[in-house]
PDB file of C-alpha atoms and ligand atoms in Angstrom:
ATOM      1  CA  UNK A 927       0.028   0.191   0.024  1.00 84.00           C
ATOM      2  CA  UNK A 928       0.824   3.353  -0.879  1.00 95.00           C
ATOM      3  CA  UNK A 929       2.211   5.490   2.496  1.00 98.00           C
ATOM      4  CA  UNK A 930       0.961   8.943   2.716  1.00 98.00           C
ATOM      5  CA  UNK A 931       2.589  11.643   4.904  1.00 98.00           C
ATOM      6  CA  UNK A 932       0.469  14.776   5.536  1.00 98.00           C
ATOM      7  CA  UNK A 933       2.820  17.809   6.746  1.00 99.00           C
ATOM      8  CA  UNK A 934       0.228  20.281   8.467  1.00 98.00           C
ATOM      9  CA  UNK A 935       0.888  23.881   8.783  1.00 98.00           C
ATOM     10  CA  UNK A 936      -1.084  25.943  10.613  1.00 98.00           C
ATOM     11  CA  UNK A 937      -0.026  28.077  13.332  1.00 98.00           C
ATOM     12  CA  UNK A 938      -3.351  29.149  14.875  1.00 98.00           C
ATOM     13  CA  UNK A 939      -5.049  25.743  14.829  1.00 98.00           C
ATOM     14  CA  UNK A 940      -7.609  26.882  17.754  1.00 97.00           C
ATOM     15  CA  UNK A 941      -8.842  29.291  15.513  1.00 97.00           C
ATOM     16  CA  UNK A 942      -9.218  27.050  12.539  1.00 98.00           C
ATOM     17  CA  UNK A 943     -12.262  26.192  11.089  1.00 98.00           C
ATOM     18  CA  UNK A 944     -11.979  24.875   7.830  1.00 98.00           C
ATOM     19  CA  UNK A 945      -8.335  23.199   8.311  1.00 98.00           C
ATOM     20  CA  UNK A 946      -9.459  21.765  11.770  1.00 98.00           C
ATOM     21  CA  UNK A 947     -12.298  19.835  10.095  1.00 98.00           C
ATOM     22  CA  UNK A 948      -9.664  18.598   7.550  1.00 98.00           C
ATOM     23  CA  UNK A 949      -7.453  17.163   9.723  1.00 98.00           C
ATOM     24  CA  UNK A 950      -9.905  15.642  11.838  1.00 98.00           C
ATOM     25  CA  UNK A 951     -11.469  13.866   8.610  1.00 98.00           C
ATOM     26  CA  UNK A 952      -8.020  11.823   7.973  1.00 98.00           C
ATOM     27  CA  UNK A 953      -6.915  11.056  11.486  1.00 97.00           C
ATOM     28  CA  UNK A 954      -6.450   7.268  12.209  1.00 96.00           C
ATOM     29  CA  UNK A 955      -5.988   6.132   8.211  1.00 96.00           C
ATOM     30  CA  UNK A 956      -4.426   3.203   7.773  1.00 96.00           C
ATOM     31  CA  UNK A 957      -1.102   3.925   5.854  1.00 96.00           C
ATOM     32  CA  UNK A 958      -1.432   7.669   6.192  1.00 98.00           C
ATOM     33  CA  UNK A 959       0.947   9.570   8.964  1.00 98.00           C
ATOM     34  CA  UNK A 960      -0.476  12.925  10.322  1.00 98.00           C
ATOM     35  CA  UNK A 961       1.847  15.370  11.326  1.00 98.00           C
ATOM     36  CA  UNK A 962       1.460  18.752  12.510  1.00 98.00           C
ATOM     37  CA  UNK A 963       4.371  20.788  12.071  1.00 98.00           C
ATOM     38  CA  UNK A 964       3.818  23.677  14.418  1.00 98.00           C
ATOM     39  CA  UNK A 965       3.019  21.208  17.148  1.00 98.00           C
ATOM     40  CA  UNK A 966       6.404  19.395  16.521  1.00 98.00           C
ATOM     41  CA  UNK A 967       8.275  22.316  15.981  1.00 98.00           C
ATOM     42  CA  UNK A 968       6.218  25.476  17.884  1.00 97.00           C
ATOM     43  CA  UNK A 969       9.636  27.278  17.837  1.00 97.00           C
ATOM     44  CA  UNK A 970      10.364  26.602  14.285  1.00 97.00           C
ATOM     45  CA  UNK A 971      13.658  24.342  15.146  1.00 98.00           C
ATOM     46  CA  UNK A 972      12.973  21.712  12.864  1.00 98.00           C
ATOM     47  CA  UNK A 973      14.723  18.500  12.995  1.00 98.00           C
ATOM     48  CA  UNK A 974      15.909  18.066   9.274  1.00 98.00           C
ATOM     49  CA  UNK A 975      17.209  14.382  10.255  1.00 98.00           C
ATOM     50  CA  UNK A 976      13.876  13.292  11.213  1.00 98.00           C
ATOM     51  CA  UNK A 977      11.572  15.043   8.736  1.00 98.00           C
ATOM     52  CA  UNK A 978      14.323  12.995   6.179  1.00 98.00           C
ATOM     53  CA  UNK A 979      13.668   9.927   7.849  1.00 98.00           C
ATOM     54  CA  UNK A 980      10.048  10.105   7.560  1.00 98.00           C
ATOM     55  CA  UNK A 981       9.989  11.350   3.810  1.00 98.00           C
ATOM     56  CA  UNK A 982      11.754   8.228   3.245  1.00 98.00           C
ATOM     57  CA  UNK A 983       9.261   5.856   4.511  1.00 98.00           C
ATOM     58  CA  UNK A 984       6.660   7.627   2.718  1.00 98.00           C
ATOM     59  CA  UNK A 985       5.459   7.501  -1.284  1.00 98.00           C
ATOM     60  CA  UNK A 986       3.585  10.726  -1.173  1.00 98.00           C
ATOM     61  CA  UNK A 987       3.646  13.891   0.626  1.00 98.00           C
ATOM     62  CA  UNK A 988       1.089  16.188   1.710  1.00 98.00           C
ATOM     63  CA  UNK A 989       1.520  19.898   2.078  1.00 99.00           C
ATOM     64  CA  UNK A 990      -1.656  20.757   4.148  1.00 99.00           C
ATOM     65  CA  UNK A 991      -1.605  24.518   4.781  1.00 98.00           C
ATOM     66  CA  UNK A 992      -4.040  27.606   4.653  1.00 98.00           C
ATOM     67  CA  UNK A 993      -2.792  30.366   1.724  1.00 98.00           C
ATOM     68  CA  UNK A 994      -0.951  32.827   3.736  1.00 98.00           C
ATOM     69  CA  UNK A 995       0.348  35.729   1.738  1.00 98.00           C
ATOM     70  CA  UNK A 996       0.127  33.689  -1.618  1.00 98.00           C
ATOM     71  CA  UNK A 997       1.970  31.225   0.133  1.00 98.00           C
ATOM     72  CA  UNK A 998       2.503  28.766   2.988  1.00 98.00           C
ATOM     73  CA  UNK A 999       2.777  29.344   6.834  1.00 98.00           C
ATOM     74  CA  UNK A1000       6.054  30.338   7.639  1.00 98.00           C
ATOM     75  CA  UNK A1001       7.213  26.532   9.007  1.00 98.00           C
ATOM     76  CA  UNK A1002       6.464  24.983   5.938  1.00 98.00           C
ATOM     77  CA  UNK A1003       8.915  27.150   3.887  1.00 98.00           C
ATOM     78  CA  UNK A1004      11.529  26.625   6.716  1.00 98.00           C
ATOM     79  CA  UNK A1005      10.858  22.757   6.486  1.00 98.00           C
ATOM     80  CA  UNK A1006      11.740  23.059   2.827  1.00 98.00           C
ATOM     81  CA  UNK A1007      14.890  25.242   3.636  1.00 98.00           C
ATOM     82  CA  UNK A1008      16.456  22.732   5.729  1.00 98.00           C
ATOM     83  CA  UNK A1009      14.909  19.247   5.050  1.00 98.00           C
ATOM     84  CA  UNK A1010      15.356  19.451   1.226  1.00 98.00           C
ATOM     85  CA  UNK A1011      19.130  19.336   1.263  1.00 98.00           C
ATOM     86  CA  UNK A1012      21.408  19.715  -1.473  1.00 98.00           C
ATOM     87  CA  UNK A1013      22.996  15.783  -1.861  1.00 98.00           C
ATOM     88  CA  UNK A1014      19.330  14.355  -0.316  1.00 98.00           C
ATOM     89  CA  UNK A1015      17.025  15.886  -2.006  1.00 98.00           C
ATOM     90  CA  UNK A1016      18.711  17.849  -5.271  1.00 98.00           C
ATOM     91  CA  UNK A1017      22.012  17.831  -6.778  1.00 97.00           C
ATOM     92  CA  UNK A1018      24.859  15.909  -6.914  1.00 97.00           C
ATOM     93  CA  UNK A1019      23.652  12.279  -5.293  1.00 96.00           C
ATOM     94  CA  UNK A1020      20.233  14.033  -4.240  1.00 97.00           C
ATOM     95  CA  UNK A1021      18.114  11.433  -5.896  1.00 98.00           C
ATOM     96  CA  UNK A1022      16.245  10.204  -2.337  1.00 98.00           C
ATOM     97  CA  UNK A1023      12.867  11.505  -3.178  1.00 98.00           C
ATOM     98  CA  UNK A1024      13.148  10.787  -7.074  1.00 98.00           C
ATOM     99  CA  UNK A1025       9.696   8.901  -7.960  1.00 98.00           C
ATOM    100  CA  UNK A1026       7.839  10.243  -4.783  1.00 98.00           C
ATOM    101  CA  UNK A1027       4.678  12.523  -5.634  1.00 98.00           C
ATOM    102  CA  UNK A1028       3.539  15.614  -4.004  1.00 98.00           C
ATOM    103  CA  UNK A1029       0.139  17.080  -3.415  1.00 98.00           C
ATOM    104  CA  UNK A1030      -0.618  20.872  -2.036  1.00 98.00           C
ATOM    105  CA  UNK A1031      -3.743  20.819   0.110  1.00 98.00           C
ATOM    106  CA  UNK A1032      -5.002  24.198   0.704  1.00 98.00           C
ATOM    107  CA  UNK A1033      -7.896  26.871   1.818  1.00 98.00           C
ATOM    108  CA  UNK A1034      -7.925  30.498   0.294  1.00 98.00           C
ATOM    109  CA  UNK A1035      -9.966  33.124   1.895  1.00 98.00           C
ATOM    110  CA  UNK A1036     -10.618  34.823  -1.498  1.00 98.00           C
ATOM    111  CA  UNK A1037     -12.824  33.063  -4.184  1.00 98.00           C
ATOM    112  CA  UNK A1038     -12.053  31.304  -7.234  1.00 98.00           C
ATOM    113  CA  UNK A1039     -12.965  34.285  -9.424  1.00 98.00           C
ATOM    114  CA  UNK A1040     -10.477  36.348  -7.512  1.00 98.00           C
ATOM    115  CA  UNK A1041      -7.534  34.430  -8.629  1.00 98.00           C
ATOM    116  CA  UNK A1042      -7.213  35.437 -12.806  1.00 98.00           C
ATOM    117  CA  UNK A1043      -6.281  38.705 -14.573  1.00 98.00           C
ATOM    118  CA  UNK A1044      -8.475  41.595 -13.799  1.00 97.00           C
ATOM    119  CA  UNK A1045      -9.440  39.638 -10.303  1.00 97.00           C
ATOM    120  CA  UNK A1046      -8.364  40.766  -6.885  1.00 97.00           C
ATOM    121  CA  UNK A1047      -5.498  38.441  -6.809  1.00 98.00           C
ATOM    122  CA  UNK A1048      -4.348  39.370 -10.013  1.00 98.00           C
ATOM    123  CA  UNK A1049      -2.578  35.815 -10.387  1.00 98.00           C
ATOM    124  CA  UNK A1050      -4.216  32.023 -10.745  1.00 98.00           C
ATOM    125  CA  UNK A1051      -3.760  29.602  -8.353  1.00 98.00           C
ATOM    126  CA  UNK A1052      -1.631  27.372 -10.447  1.00 98.00           C
ATOM    127  CA  UNK A1053       0.744  30.283 -11.167  1.00 98.00           C
ATOM    128  CA  UNK A1054       1.628  31.530  -7.276  1.00 98.00           C
ATOM    129  CA  UNK A1055       1.715  27.642  -6.675  1.00 98.00           C
ATOM    130  CA  UNK A1056       4.895  27.625  -8.897  1.00 98.00           C
ATOM    131  CA  UNK A1057       7.402  27.799  -6.319  1.00 98.00           C
ATOM    132  CA  UNK A1058       6.042  24.373  -4.740  1.00 98.00           C
ATOM    133  CA  UNK A1059       5.320  22.862  -8.201  1.00 98.00           C
ATOM    134  CA  UNK A1060       8.948  23.738  -9.392  1.00 98.00           C
ATOM    135  CA  UNK A1061      10.473  22.599  -5.839  1.00 98.00           C
ATOM    136  CA  UNK A1062       9.100  19.139  -6.314  1.00 98.00           C
ATOM    137  CA  UNK A1063      10.017  19.079  -9.776  1.00 98.00           C
ATOM    138  CA  UNK A1064      14.037  19.454  -9.090  1.00 98.00           C
ATOM    139  CA  UNK A1065      13.765  16.668  -6.486  1.00 98.00           C
ATOM    140  CA  UNK A1066      12.291  14.475  -9.207  1.00 98.00           C
ATOM    141  CA  UNK A1067       8.800  14.306  -7.563  1.00 98.00           C
ATOM    142  CA  UNK A1068       5.755  14.555  -9.756  1.00 98.00           C
ATOM    143  CA  UNK A1069       3.390  17.592  -8.165  1.00 98.00           C
ATOM    144  CA  UNK A1070      -0.184  16.231  -8.221  1.00 98.00           C
ATOM    145  CA  UNK A1071      -3.233  18.143  -8.907  1.00 98.00           C
ATOM    146  CA  UNK A1072      -3.739  20.375  -5.787  1.00 98.00           C
ATOM    147  CA  UNK A1073      -6.815  20.009  -3.386  1.00 98.00           C
ATOM    148  CA  UNK A1074      -8.473  23.402  -3.394  1.00 98.00           C
ATOM    149  CA  UNK A1075     -11.015  24.699  -1.072  1.00 98.00           C
ATOM    150  CA  UNK A1076     -11.706  28.855  -1.458  1.00 98.00           C
ATOM    151  CA  UNK A1077     -13.780  31.415  -0.640  1.00 98.00           C
ATOM    152  CA  UNK A1078     -13.610  29.311   3.291  1.00 98.00           C
ATOM    153  CA  UNK A1079     -15.234  32.219   5.240  1.00 98.00           C
ATOM    154  CA  UNK A1080     -18.522  31.665   3.478  1.00 98.00           C
ATOM    155  CA  UNK A1081     -18.823  27.947   3.712  1.00 98.00           C
ATOM    156  CA  UNK A1082     -21.850  26.944   5.669  1.00 98.00           C
ATOM    157  CA  UNK A1083     -20.876  24.140   8.311  1.00 98.00           C
ATOM    158  CA  UNK A1084     -22.741  21.674   6.186  1.00 98.00           C
ATOM    159  CA  UNK A1085     -20.329  22.621   3.139  1.00 98.00           C
ATOM    160  CA  UNK A1086     -17.229  22.340   5.560  1.00 98.00           C
ATOM    161  CA  UNK A1087     -18.608  18.515   6.369  1.00 98.00           C
ATOM    162  CA  UNK A1088     -18.789  18.072   2.543  1.00 98.00           C
ATOM    163  CA  UNK A1089     -15.505  19.284   2.240  1.00 98.00           C
ATOM    164  CA  UNK A1090     -13.887  17.508   4.917  1.00 98.00           C
ATOM    165  CA  UNK A1091     -15.585  13.997   3.351  1.00 98.00           C
ATOM    166  CA  UNK A1092     -14.191  15.041   0.324  1.00 98.00           C
ATOM    167  CA  UNK A1093     -10.462  15.696   1.412  1.00 98.00           C
ATOM    168  CA  UNK A1094     -10.510  12.326   3.431  1.00 98.00           C
ATOM    169  CA  UNK A1095     -11.999  10.565  -0.314  1.00 98.00           C
ATOM    170  CA  UNK A1096      -9.103  12.081  -1.793  1.00 98.00           C
ATOM    171  CA  UNK A1097      -6.306  10.999   0.879  1.00 98.00           C
ATOM    172  CA  UNK A1098      -7.699   7.428   0.260  1.00 97.00           C
ATOM    173  CA  UNK A1099      -7.374   7.732  -3.645  1.00 97.00           C
ATOM    174  CA  UNK A1100      -3.428   8.947  -2.677  1.00 97.00           C
ATOM    175  CA  UNK A1101      -3.140   6.044  -0.532  1.00 94.00           C
ATOM    176  CA  UNK A1102      -4.338   3.748  -3.560  1.00 89.00           C
ATOM    177  CA  UNK A1103      -2.084   5.049  -6.291  1.00 88.00           C
TER     178      UNK A1103
HETATM  179  C1  FMN B2409      -1.675  35.761   7.615  1.00 65.27           C
HETATM  180  C2  FMN B2409      -2.868  35.454   6.694  1.00 65.27           C
HETATM  181  C3  FMN B2409      -2.474  35.884   5.322  1.00 65.27           C
HETATM  182  C4  FMN B2409      -3.623  35.390   4.514  1.00 65.27           C
HETATM  183  N1  FMN B2409      -2.998  35.460   3.116  1.00 65.27           N
HETATM  184  C5  FMN B2409      -4.387  34.888   2.337  1.00 65.27           C
HETATM  185  C6  FMN B2409      -4.033  35.168   0.642  1.00 65.27           C
HETATM  186  O1  FMN B2409      -2.824  35.358   0.405  1.00 65.27           O
HETATM  187  N2  FMN B2409      -4.564  34.734   0.294  1.00 65.27           N
HETATM  188  C7  FMN B2409      -6.331  34.200   0.150  1.00 65.27           C
HETATM  189  O2  FMN B2409      -7.014  33.685  -0.150  1.00 65.27           O
HETATM  190  N3  FMN B2409      -6.510  34.336   1.648  1.00 65.27           N
HETATM  191  C8  FMN B2409      -5.322  34.797   2.645  1.00 65.27           C
HETATM  192  N4  FMN B2409      -5.543  34.445   4.160  1.00 65.27           N
HETATM  193  C9  FMN B2409      -6.810  33.986   4.600  1.00 65.27           C
HETATM  194  C10 FMN B2409      -6.614  32.314   4.926  1.00 65.27           C
HETATM  195  O3  FMN B2409      -6.364  31.376   3.474  1.00 65.27           O
HETATM  196  C11 FMN B2409      -8.059  31.919   5.380  1.00 65.27           C
HETATM  197  O4  FMN B2409      -8.161  32.192   6.648  1.00 65.27           O
HETATM  198  C12 FMN B2409      -7.809  30.536   5.823  1.00 65.27           C
HETATM  199  O5  FMN B2409      -7.834  29.773   4.531  1.00 65.27           O
HETATM  200  C13 FMN B2409      -8.975  29.856   6.819  1.00 65.27           C
HETATM  201  O6  FMN B2409      -8.484  28.190   7.013  1.00 65.27           O
HETATM  202  P1  FMN B2409      -8.466  28.020   8.493  1.00 65.27           P
HETATM  203  O7  FMN B2409      -9.876  28.034   8.899  1.00 65.27           O
HETATM  204  O8  FMN B2409      -7.860  26.562   8.808  1.00 65.27           O
HETATM  205  O9  FMN B2409      -7.935  28.726   9.866  1.00 65.27           O
HETATM  206  C14 FMN B2409      -4.516  34.689   5.144  1.00 65.27           C
HETATM  207  C15 FMN B2409      -5.001  34.711   6.390  1.00 65.27           C
HETATM  208  C16 FMN B2409      -3.937  35.086   7.630  1.00 65.27           C
HETATM  209  C17 FMN B2409      -4.068  35.228   8.327  1.00 65.27           C
END
């Protein structure tokens, strides 16, 4: 069975609505490791060796986070900086992650129509996610179609629950890839 590692980055989980529902939906799934990066590293002092070991033990990585300033909360950037080392993830001899897959799972406050030319956010989400896509590519990993939920503040409680079920479904699908 494919092993999935969900790396979750939310600096204020106690205030979260949508991500809190999403993570609840993927707890305790066989073959799925859930890791809350802010809980593990409240001071952002990431243990890169532990993180690299975890990467090696899994086939598919999920970067789950709310969209913050057209990117991810800071700990995910720190994770990329310290874990994806030269000689491990890229560069000479850096082939340890080659063949794995990565998926972003993200939530945005802005609605889908804001993410286009002439829209409030000018760029498409796909364009804004290029650094994640290219990071995966450089490491020889396939960047899968992101799981995206937009306009999250407007969601009803029923819609939140529907999205949570859809997320669980997507993670199940990843596990069967
Ligand atoms: C610091 C910060 C930056 C944000 N930047 C963006 C942004 O660039 N684009 C956007 O659509 N929403 C942005 N938002 C809204 C969040 O994406 C939204 O609050 C989050 O997805 C809700 O998830 P939660 O209920 O799990 O907290 C931002 C929110 C915060 C607090």
